[in-house]
Every structure is written in C-alpha cells, then in structure tokens.
Coordinates of C-alpha atoms in Angstrom, one line a residue:
M3 CA 71.0 -77.6 332.4
I4 CA 67.9 -76.1 333.8
G5 CA 68.1 -73.2 331.4
Q6 CA 68.4 -75.4 328.4
L7 CA 65.3 -77.5 329.1
P8 CA 62.7 -74.9 328.0
Q9 CA 64.6 -74.3 324.8
R10 CA 64.6 -78.0 324.0
L11 CA 60.9 -78.2 324.7
L12 CA 60.3 -75.3 322.3
L13 CA 62.2 -77.0 319.6
W14 CA 60.3 -80.3 320.2
F15 CA 57.0 -78.4 320.0
I16 CA 57.9 -76.7 316.7
G17 CA 59.0 -80.0 315.2
L18 CA 55.8 -81.7 316.2
L19 CA 53.7 -78.8 314.9
G20 CA 55.5 -79.0 311.5
I21 CA 54.9 -82.8 311.3
A22 CA 51.2 -82.2 312.1
I23 CA 50.8 -79.6 309.4
L24 CA 52.6 -81.8 306.8
A25 CA 50.3 -84.7 307.8
L26 CA 47.2 -82.5 307.4
I27 CA 48.3 -81.5 303.9
V28 CA 48.9 -85.1 302.9
V29 CA 45.4 -86.0 304.1
C30 CA 43.8 -83.1 302.2
V31 CA 45.5 -84.1 299.0
A32 CA 44.5 -87.8 299.4
L33 CA 40.8 -86.9 300.0
Q34 CA 40.8 -84.2 297.2
I35 CA 39.1 -81.7 299.4
Q36 CA 37.9 -78.8 297.2
V37 CA 37.3 -75.1 298.0
P38 CA 33.6 -74.9 299.0
W39 CA 32.7 -71.6 297.3
R40 CA 31.3 -70.8 293.8
V41 CA 33.2 -68.7 291.3
M42 CA 31.0 -66.5 289.1
T43 CA 32.4 -66.1 285.7
L44 CA 32.2 -62.9 283.7
Q45 CA 30.0 -64.6 281.2
S46 CA 27.5 -65.8 283.8
F47 CA 27.4 -62.3 285.3
T48 CA 26.8 -60.7 282.0
M49 CA 24.0 -63.1 281.1
K50 CA 22.3 -62.6 284.5
H51 CA 22.3 -58.8 284.3
Y52 CA 22.3 -57.9 280.6
R53 CA 20.2 -59.6 278.0
L54 CA 20.2 -57.3 275.0
Y55 CA 22.6 -54.5 274.4
S56 CA 23.9 -52.3 271.5
V57 CA 27.2 -52.5 269.8
K58 CA 28.9 -49.7 267.8
S59 CA 31.4 -50.6 265.1
D60 CA 34.9 -49.1 265.1
N61 CA 34.6 -48.8 261.3
S62 CA 31.1 -47.3 261.1
S63 CA 28.8 -44.9 262.9
L64 CA 25.9 -47.3 262.6
E65 CA 24.4 -48.5 265.8
Y66 CA 23.0 -52.0 266.3
Q67 CA 19.6 -51.6 267.9
Q68 CA 16.1 -53.1 267.8
S69 CA 14.5 -53.3 264.3
A70 CA 10.9 -52.1 263.8
E71 CA 10.2 -55.1 261.5
N72 CA 12.7 -57.8 262.2
E73 CA 13.8 -57.5 265.9
L74 CA 10.4 -58.5 267.2
D75 CA 11.1 -61.9 265.7
T76 CA 14.4 -62.0 267.5
A77 CA 13.0 -60.8 270.9
E78 CA 10.2 -63.3 270.9
E79 CA 12.5 -66.1 269.7
L80 CA 14.8 -65.2 272.6
E81 CA 12.0 -65.4 275.1
R82 CA 11.0 -68.8 273.8
K83 CA 14.5 -70.1 273.8
S84 CA 15.3 -68.8 277.2
A85 CA 12.4 -70.8 278.6
Q86 CA 13.5 -74.0 276.9
Q87 CA 17.3 -73.9 277.2
S88 CA 19.1 -73.6 280.5
N89 CA 22.7 -74.6 279.9
L90 CA 25.5 -72.2 279.4
E91 CA 26.0 -72.9 275.6
D92 CA 22.4 -71.9 274.9
S93 CA 22.7 -68.9 277.1
S94 CA 25.5 -67.7 274.9
V95 CA 23.1 -67.9 272.0
L96 CA 20.9 -65.3 273.8
E97 CA 23.9 -63.1 274.6
N98 CA 25.3 -63.1 271.1
S99 CA 21.9 -62.7 269.4
A100 CA 21.9 -59.0 270.3
M101 CA 25.3 -58.4 268.7
S102 CA 25.0 -57.5 265.0
D103 CA 27.6 -58.7 262.6
Q104 CA 29.8 -59.5 265.6
A105 CA 31.8 -62.1 263.7
N106 CA 33.5 -59.2 261.8
L107 CA 33.6 -56.8 264.7
N108 CA 34.9 -59.0 267.6
T109 CA 35.4 -62.6 266.7
N110 CA 37.1 -63.5 270.0
S111 CA 33.9 -62.8 272.0
L112 CA 31.8 -65.3 270.0
K113 CA 31.8 -69.0 270.6
P114 CA 32.7 -70.9 267.4
M115 CA 30.9 -74.0 266.3
P116 CA 32.9 -77.3 266.3
N117 CA 34.4 -78.1 262.9
N118 CA 32.0 -81.0 262.4
E119 CA 29.0 -78.5 262.5
T120 CA 30.2 -76.2 259.7
K121 CA 29.3 -78.6 256.8
P122 CA 25.9 -77.8 255.2
T123 CA 25.1 -81.5 255.1
E124 CA 25.1 -81.9 258.9
P125 CA 21.7 -83.4 259.6
D126 CA 21.1 -82.2 263.1
F127 CA 21.2 -78.5 262.2
F128 CA 21.6 -77.7 258.5
G129 CA 19.9 -80.6 256.8
D130 CA 20.9 -80.0 253.2
R131 CA 18.3 -82.5 251.9
Y132 CA 14.9 -81.3 250.8
A133 CA 11.6 -82.4 249.5
T134 CA 11.0 -82.1 245.7
D135 CA 8.1 -80.8 243.6
D136 CA 7.6 -81.5 239.9
L137 CA 5.7 -78.3 239.0
P138 CA 5.6 -77.7 235.3
S139 CA 6.6 -74.2 234.0
Q140 CA 3.6 -72.0 233.6
T141 CA 5.1 -70.3 230.5
N142 CA 7.2 -71.0 227.4
C143 CA 9.5 -68.0 228.1
P144 CA 12.5 -68.5 225.9
N145 CA 15.0 -66.8 228.2
N146 CA 13.7 -67.3 231.7
I147 CA 15.8 -67.4 234.9
R148 CA 15.9 -71.1 235.1
K149 CA 17.4 -71.4 231.7
R150 CA 20.1 -68.9 232.5
V151 CA 21.2 -70.4 235.8
P152 CA 23.4 -73.2 234.4
Q153 CA 25.7 -70.6 232.8
T154 CA 26.3 -68.8 236.1
Q155 CA 28.2 -69.4 239.3
F156 CA 24.8 -70.3 240.9
A157 CA 24.4 -73.5 238.8
E158 CA 25.5 -76.0 241.6
M159 CA 23.6 -74.3 244.4
F160 CA 20.3 -73.8 242.5
L161 CA 17.7 -76.5 242.9
H162 CA 15.0 -76.4 240.3
S163 CA 12.7 -78.8 242.0
I164 CA 12.8 -77.2 245.5
P165 CA 9.2 -76.6 246.8
V166 CA 8.8 -72.9 247.3
L167 CA 5.3 -73.2 248.8
Q168 CA 3.9 -75.9 251.1
W169 CA 0.4 -77.2 250.9
A170 CA -1.8 -80.1 252.0
K171 CA 0.2 -82.7 250.0
H172 CA 3.4 -82.0 251.9
F173 CA 2.1 -83.0 255.3
T174 CA 2.7 -86.7 256.1
P175 CA 3.9 -88.4 259.3
D176 CA 7.3 -89.1 257.6
Q177 CA 7.7 -85.5 256.6
Y178 CA 6.7 -84.3 260.0
Q179 CA 9.3 -86.5 261.6
R180 CA 12.0 -85.2 259.2
L181 CA 11.1 -81.5 259.5
S182 CA 10.6 -81.6 263.3
H183 CA 14.5 -81.7 263.6
Y184 CA 14.6 -78.1 262.4
S185 CA 13.2 -75.2 264.4
G186 CA 11.8 -71.7 263.5
A187 CA 11.3 -70.9 259.8
H188 CA 13.6 -73.8 258.8
G189 CA 11.3 -76.7 259.9
W190 CA 8.3 -77.8 261.9
G191 CA 10.1 -78.2 265.2
G192 CA 8.0 -76.6 267.9
V193 CA 4.7 -76.7 265.9
D194 CA 2.1 -79.0 267.3
I195 CA 1.3 -81.8 264.9
E196 CA -2.5 -81.2 265.1
V197 CA -2.0 -77.5 264.5
L198 CA 0.1 -78.3 261.4
K199 CA -2.2 -81.0 260.1
S200 CA -5.4 -78.9 260.4
S201 CA -3.7 -75.8 259.0
L202 CA -2.0 -77.3 256.0
G203 CA -5.0 -79.5 255.4
I204 CA -7.1 -76.6 254.2
L205 CA -4.4 -75.5 251.7
N206 CA -5.6 -78.1 249.2
T207 CA -6.4 -76.0 246.1
T208 CA -4.3 -75.2 243.0
A209 CA -4.2 -71.6 244.3
N210 CA -2.3 -72.7 247.4
R211 CA 0.1 -74.8 245.4
L212 CA 1.0 -72.4 242.5
M213 CA 2.6 -69.0 243.0
F214 CA 0.8 -67.6 239.9
D215 CA -2.5 -69.3 240.3
D216 CA -4.4 -66.8 238.1
W217 CA -2.0 -66.7 235.2
E218 CA -4.0 -69.0 232.9
K219 CA -7.1 -66.8 233.4
R220 CA -5.4 -63.6 232.6
K221 CA -6.2 -61.9 229.3
N222 CA -3.5 -60.6 227.0
K223 CA -0.8 -62.2 229.1
S224 CA 2.7 -62.0 227.9
Q225 CA 5.1 -64.8 226.9
C226 CA 7.1 -64.4 230.1
I227 CA 6.0 -63.7 233.7
R228 CA 7.6 -60.4 234.7
C229 CA 7.8 -59.6 238.4
A230 CA 8.6 -56.5 240.3
V231 CA 9.9 -57.3 243.8
V232 CA 9.7 -54.2 246.0
G233 CA 11.6 -53.8 249.3
N234 CA 11.1 -50.9 251.7
G235 CA 14.6 -49.3 251.3
G236 CA 15.1 -45.5 251.3
I237 CA 16.7 -45.7 247.9
L238 CA 13.1 -45.6 246.5
N239 CA 12.4 -42.2 248.0
G240 CA 12.1 -39.7 245.1
S241 CA 12.8 -42.5 242.6
R242 CA 9.6 -42.0 240.6
K243 CA 9.6 -45.8 239.8
G244 CA 5.9 -46.3 240.7
K245 CA 4.5 -46.5 237.2
E246 CA 7.3 -48.8 236.1
I247 CA 6.7 -51.1 239.1
D248 CA 2.9 -51.3 238.4
E249 CA 3.5 -52.3 234.8
H250 CA 4.8 -55.7 235.7
D251 CA 2.7 -58.8 235.6
Y252 CA 3.0 -59.3 239.4
V253 CA 4.2 -57.0 242.2
F254 CA 5.7 -58.5 245.4
R255 CA 5.8 -56.5 248.7
V256 CA 6.9 -57.1 252.2
N257 CA 6.2 -56.2 255.9
G258 CA 5.5 -52.5 256.5
A259 CA 4.8 -51.6 252.8
A260 CA 3.1 -48.2 253.2
L261 CA 1.6 -47.2 249.8
K262 CA -0.8 -44.2 250.3
G263 CA 1.1 -41.0 249.4
F264 CA 4.1 -42.9 248.0
E265 CA 2.6 -44.2 244.8
K266 CA 4.8 -42.2 242.5
D267 CA 7.9 -43.8 244.0
V268 CA 6.7 -47.4 244.8
G269 CA 3.5 -47.9 242.8
S270 CA 0.1 -49.0 244.1
R271 CA -0.4 -52.6 243.2
T272 CA 0.3 -55.6 245.4
S273 CA 0.0 -59.1 243.9
F274 CA 1.9 -60.9 246.8
Y275 CA 2.4 -59.7 250.3
T276 CA 5.1 -61.6 252.2
F277 CA 5.3 -61.4 256.0
S278 CA 5.4 -63.3 259.3
T279 CA 2.7 -62.7 262.0
N280 CA 5.4 -61.1 264.2
T281 CA 6.7 -58.7 261.5
M282 CA 3.2 -57.8 260.4
R283 CA 2.0 -56.9 263.9
N284 CA 5.1 -55.0 264.7
S285 CA 4.9 -53.0 261.5
M286 CA 1.3 -52.1 262.3
R287 CA 2.6 -50.6 265.6
S288 CA 5.7 -49.0 264.3
Y289 CA 4.5 -47.5 261.0
A290 CA 1.0 -46.4 261.7
G291 CA 2.3 -42.8 261.6
V292 CA 3.2 -43.1 257.9
G293 CA -0.1 -44.8 257.0
Y294 CA 0.6 -48.5 257.4
R295 CA -2.5 -50.1 258.9
G296 CA -1.9 -53.7 257.9
P297 CA -1.6 -55.9 254.8
P298 CA -2.7 -54.4 251.6
I299 CA -6.2 -55.5 250.6
S300 CA -7.4 -55.9 246.9
N301 CA -8.9 -58.5 244.6
E302 CA -5.4 -59.1 243.2
T303 CA -3.5 -59.5 246.5
R304 CA -2.4 -62.9 247.8
Y305 CA -0.8 -63.4 251.2
I306 CA 2.3 -65.5 251.7
F307 CA 3.2 -66.4 255.3
L308 CA 6.8 -66.9 256.3
P309 CA 6.1 -69.3 259.2
D310 CA 8.4 -68.6 262.2
H311 CA 6.1 -70.0 264.9
D312 CA 3.0 -72.1 265.3
R313 CA 1.0 -68.8 265.5
D314 CA 1.6 -68.3 261.7
Y315 CA -0.2 -71.5 261.0
I316 CA -2.9 -70.7 263.5
L317 CA -3.6 -67.2 262.1
M318 CA -3.6 -68.5 258.5
R319 CA -6.2 -71.2 259.3
A320 CA -8.4 -68.8 261.3
A321 CA -8.4 -66.1 258.7
S322 CA -9.1 -68.4 255.8
T323 CA -11.9 -70.3 257.6
R324 CA -13.2 -67.1 259.3
T325 CA -13.0 -68.5 262.8
A326 CA -11.8 -66.9 266.0
I327 CA -8.5 -67.7 267.6
D328 CA -8.8 -68.9 271.2
K329 CA -5.1 -68.7 272.2
G330 CA -2.0 -66.7 271.6
P331 CA -1.4 -63.0 270.9
E332 CA -4.0 -62.9 268.1
R333 CA -6.8 -64.4 270.2
S334 CA -10.2 -62.6 270.0
K335 CA -13.9 -63.4 270.0
N336 CA -14.2 -62.6 266.3
P337 CA -12.3 -64.0 263.3
P338 CA -9.1 -62.0 262.3
T339 CA -9.7 -59.2 259.8
Y340 CA -6.2 -58.4 258.8
F341 CA -6.8 -59.5 255.3
G342 CA -10.4 -58.3 254.8
E343 CA -13.7 -59.7 255.9
D344 CA -14.4 -61.7 252.7
V345 CA -11.0 -63.3 252.3
T346 CA -11.0 -67.0 251.2
V347 CA -8.5 -69.9 251.5
E348 CA -7.5 -69.4 247.9
K349 CA -5.9 -66.1 248.9
F350 CA -3.3 -67.7 251.2
K351 CA 0.1 -69.3 250.5
I352 CA 2.8 -70.3 252.9
Y353 CA 6.5 -70.8 252.3
H354 CA 7.9 -74.3 252.7
P355 CA 10.4 -74.6 255.5
D356 CA 12.7 -76.6 253.2
F357 CA 12.9 -73.6 251.0
I358 CA 13.9 -71.2 253.8
R359 CA 16.5 -73.7 255.0
Y360 CA 17.8 -74.2 251.5
L361 CA 18.2 -70.4 251.1
R362 CA 20.1 -70.2 254.4
N363 CA 22.3 -73.2 253.6
R364 CA 23.2 -72.4 250.0
F365 CA 22.7 -68.7 249.2
L366 CA 23.1 -67.0 252.5
H367 CA 25.4 -69.3 254.5
S368 CA 26.5 -66.5 256.9
K369 CA 29.5 -66.4 259.2
L370 CA 26.9 -66.0 262.0
L371 CA 26.3 -69.7 261.6
K372 CA 29.7 -70.3 263.1
T373 CA 28.7 -68.3 266.2
G374 CA 26.3 -68.6 269.1
A375 CA 23.8 -66.6 267.0
K376 CA 23.3 -69.5 264.6
R377 CA 20.1 -70.6 266.2
I378 CA 18.2 -67.4 265.5
Y379 CA 19.9 -66.5 262.2
R380 CA 17.8 -66.8 259.0
P381 CA 17.5 -64.9 255.7
S382 CA 15.5 -61.6 256.1
T383 CA 11.8 -61.7 255.1
G384 CA 12.7 -59.5 252.1
A385 CA 15.4 -61.9 251.0
V386 CA 13.1 -64.8 251.2
M387 CA 10.6 -62.9 249.0
L388 CA 13.2 -61.9 246.4
L389 CA 14.7 -65.3 246.1
A390 CA 11.2 -66.9 245.9
A391 CA 10.5 -64.6 243.0
I392 CA 13.8 -65.7 241.3
H393 CA 12.8 -69.3 241.7
T394 CA 9.3 -68.8 240.2
C395 CA 9.2 -65.8 237.9
D396 CA 10.6 -65.7 234.4
Q397 CA 12.1 -62.2 234.8
V398 CA 12.7 -60.2 238.1
D399 CA 13.2 -56.5 238.6
A400 CA 14.2 -55.7 242.3
Y401 CA 13.5 -52.3 243.8
G402 CA 14.2 -50.9 247.3
F403 CA 16.9 -53.4 248.3
M404 CA 20.2 -52.6 249.8
T405 CA 23.0 -51.4 247.5
P406 CA 26.6 -50.5 248.3
D407 CA 25.7 -46.8 248.6
Y408 CA 23.1 -47.5 251.3
S409 CA 24.5 -44.9 253.6
L410 CA 23.3 -42.2 251.3
Y411 CA 19.6 -43.1 251.9
S412 CA 17.3 -43.4 254.9
D413 CA 16.4 -46.8 256.2
H414 CA 12.9 -46.8 254.6
Y415 CA 11.4 -44.8 251.8
Y416 CA 8.6 -43.6 254.0
D417 CA 10.8 -42.3 256.9
K418 CA 9.7 -38.8 257.9
Q419 CA 13.3 -38.1 259.1
I420 CA 16.6 -39.6 257.9
K421 CA 17.3 -42.8 259.8
Q422 CA 20.5 -44.8 259.3
V423 CA 20.3 -48.4 258.2
R424 CA 20.8 -50.7 261.1
F425 CA 21.9 -54.3 261.3
Y426 CA 20.8 -57.2 263.5
A427 CA 22.1 -60.5 264.6
N428 CA 19.2 -62.6 263.2
H429 CA 20.0 -61.4 259.6
D430 CA 23.2 -60.8 257.6
M431 CA 22.2 -57.8 255.6
R432 CA 25.7 -57.2 254.2
M433 CA 25.8 -60.7 252.9
E434 CA 22.4 -60.2 251.3
M435 CA 23.6 -57.0 249.7
K436 CA 26.6 -58.8 248.2
L437 CA 24.2 -61.6 246.9
W438 CA 22.0 -59.0 245.2
Q439 CA 25.0 -57.6 243.4
E440 CA 26.1 -61.1 242.2
L441 CA 22.6 -62.0 241.0
H442 CA 22.4 -58.7 239.1
Q443 CA 25.9 -59.2 237.5
A444 CA 25.0 -62.8 236.6
G445 CA 21.9 -61.5 234.7
L446 CA 19.4 -63.5 236.9
M447 CA 17.7 -60.3 238.0
N448 CA 17.8 -56.5 237.5
L449 CA 18.6 -54.5 240.6
F450 CA 17.5 -50.9 240.8
M451 CA 20.6 -48.8 241.7
R452 CA 21.1 -45.0 241.7
Q453 CA 24.9 -45.0 241.6

C-alpha cells in the first residue's frame, strides 16, 4: 500500500498537468493570441535592398540597363513616386520599372492589374476621352495621310480632331480638373495650377497653335507638306540619306541629335526639335563627346516640349520670356540659353497631354500596362514625334527608327563603338517597331529600311 502511493500521486500530477495544458490552449484560441514577431517577405526584402537592377533575356544577349536619353526620365520619376507612395502596391511599381519587357520574359514576377483596369475607357487611369480642336487643313493635298486613314486598319483608332499641341486656349478650370487625374506626360497631375496658368498663358499666338506656322509665308511651297522625321538609330550610319532628308519641307529631330560631322547621313536642317527637359539635359551630358551640345539653333528651328514634369513648363516660360529660373535643376541667376539668346515665344510649342495619352491608349497600348510598370510607361519621345508628324503632315518619311534587323546596327548613328540596342521598362520599343512596320505597310508613312 505504501509503495503504491507515490505511483498514484504521479498519475494524478500528470493528469492535472494535461488538463492545465488543454485549458491553456482553449484560452489562447478564444482570445486569438497571435505570434508577436514580424515576417519579412521576399518582396519587402528586395525592395529595401535593391531598387534598380539589370535583366538578361534567355532569348537574347541584350542587357536591360540605363538609357542615356530615356532612363533619366525613369530614374527621376521613380524618385518622385517613391517619395509620394508608401504602400506595397506602389513599391512594386518601382521594382518592376527597372525590368524591361518583363511581361514577355517573366510574367509570373509581375503583378497584373485587375480586369476592370484593362479597358482603355477606365477614367481613373486611361481616360479615353479627349479635348477636340477644329484646325483646318493648311493644304489641299489630294492624297494626304488623313484621307488615306479610313481605308486602313487604323480607321477606328485615329482621331482627326485630337489636339496635338496645347496653347493658351486649352487652359480652363474645368480642363485643369479633368487633366489633373492623369500624371506625367498624360495629364496635368502634379503640375501647380499657377505654373500651368502662367506658362500656357504666354502661348497665345498662331505660331504656338499650329505646327507649320510659317507655311503660308513660304515661297514656292508645294501642294503637300512633306516631312522627314529623323530618329537617332544606328541604321543611318553610312546611309548617305542626308541630302534626301534636307530636301523635305520640314525636318523633325529628337533628343541627342548630333549633326556636325554626320551631315551626309542625317542632313543638317532642323525644323522641329522634340524633347523633354530631362532627356535634353541627359543627352547633353551623355553625347558631348560626339558633338552634341544642346538643341539645334537656327532661324528655322522650333522647339516642341514633351512635358513630363512641371519643370518643362517652367523652362519653356523662362526661355521664352528671357527670365531666370529660381527653383529646380535649371535654376540660375540668368535666363536659360539652351535655345539661343534671342529666342522668342513664337519658337515654342508643347504637346498636349491628351495627345500623349491618346497615343498610349490607342496606338501603343503595351502589355506593360497590365503590370506594375504601368505608372511609368509611355510612348518614347521619338514615337511621340513620329506620330505627331503623321497627325499633322501630308506625307511622312521616317529615318533612323527601329526595324526588325536592328541587331545589325549600333544603338545610335553617332556611336564611336558598336553598342547594342537596349530596352527599358518605361517604353515598349518592340511594340513601337511593330507599329512602324504596320504604318509603313498601310501606306501612311514611308519607313527607311536597309533589308
């Protein structure tokens, strides 16, 4: 009896301990007590330690790196967005912005948009409604582009009344409220209303409203306005197309358009120079070694801003009124001299944000718009220039734009050493290349190709 007592006490103790543990579990479940530590996801770790990185395609030897002309836009956009957006969804925008053409390379790593955001009529992002302009044709060209469009696959997407350029008439409180919903080049979001009002207010002449403001004054003008639109592609190196380009009525150029020493291949005239403040400044830094010192300056040259930020409106106003800039990267004690010291307001034009958004929504609706990179994606500066010419010229000949055999040529015609073409998340260059082929085959432009 005495030997059995400790054994019974041990069994009682074990039983009570089991009951206590069971009771504790029940209490924890009832109170929903959670684990008091934080789990760091792979995505949050990646965003904390790696902002921008390169990607190499399995199908190509091309590397996705910073662009001398376009990536500065992306980098500054990322800086601005990272200061404004703190949630994880917007952080994924920054992560994916460094991945070029990632929708094709690794679709599982990109966050798709909800289905209700893929329609081009979604007002909170795409906004497929635009202002209209009733500008009469400046010529009686019997076979201009606008007359050919209805017979092509572009008939439904092409808007004949879309405003290509914005000027004083376009600024109203109602329009500001509408366009403030769209950021970057696609609207007025992020641009101070006073900056916009004062900048557009000085663009109140016919020269600011019309693309070809000197056409009526030209002597011996032809029946049709013939335009040469010149990109900076390496396909022009050794092309000997300079004389042919200069023989057009108007010559469009873009970004780091170095001319001195390359006249035989690309010509010497510049009627319209398209740029954003970012791409111009970056081109001045990157291509100084090949002779690019800034925008071309001549009596003929007009300057067309592609407004990505408020600094584009600020620079345009300061340059045209010859006043100093007191804030931002272009600030100085003296007026800006990028465009010559005697430049006047009649020399400046600026693309309408509705036009940029229209091009993105209808002509270059990239798969990137279904990914986290949608907030920084837009048509390239060269694409805006070429499509603006197609919407305003009677005939368009395009030179120096990407063709299917692009791997045979250097990135730029002025490269001292062969450089492979690179791709970036803020533009869809392969889609643009396909569009150029389609426009060429439809007879809406003539694309220079070597193969």
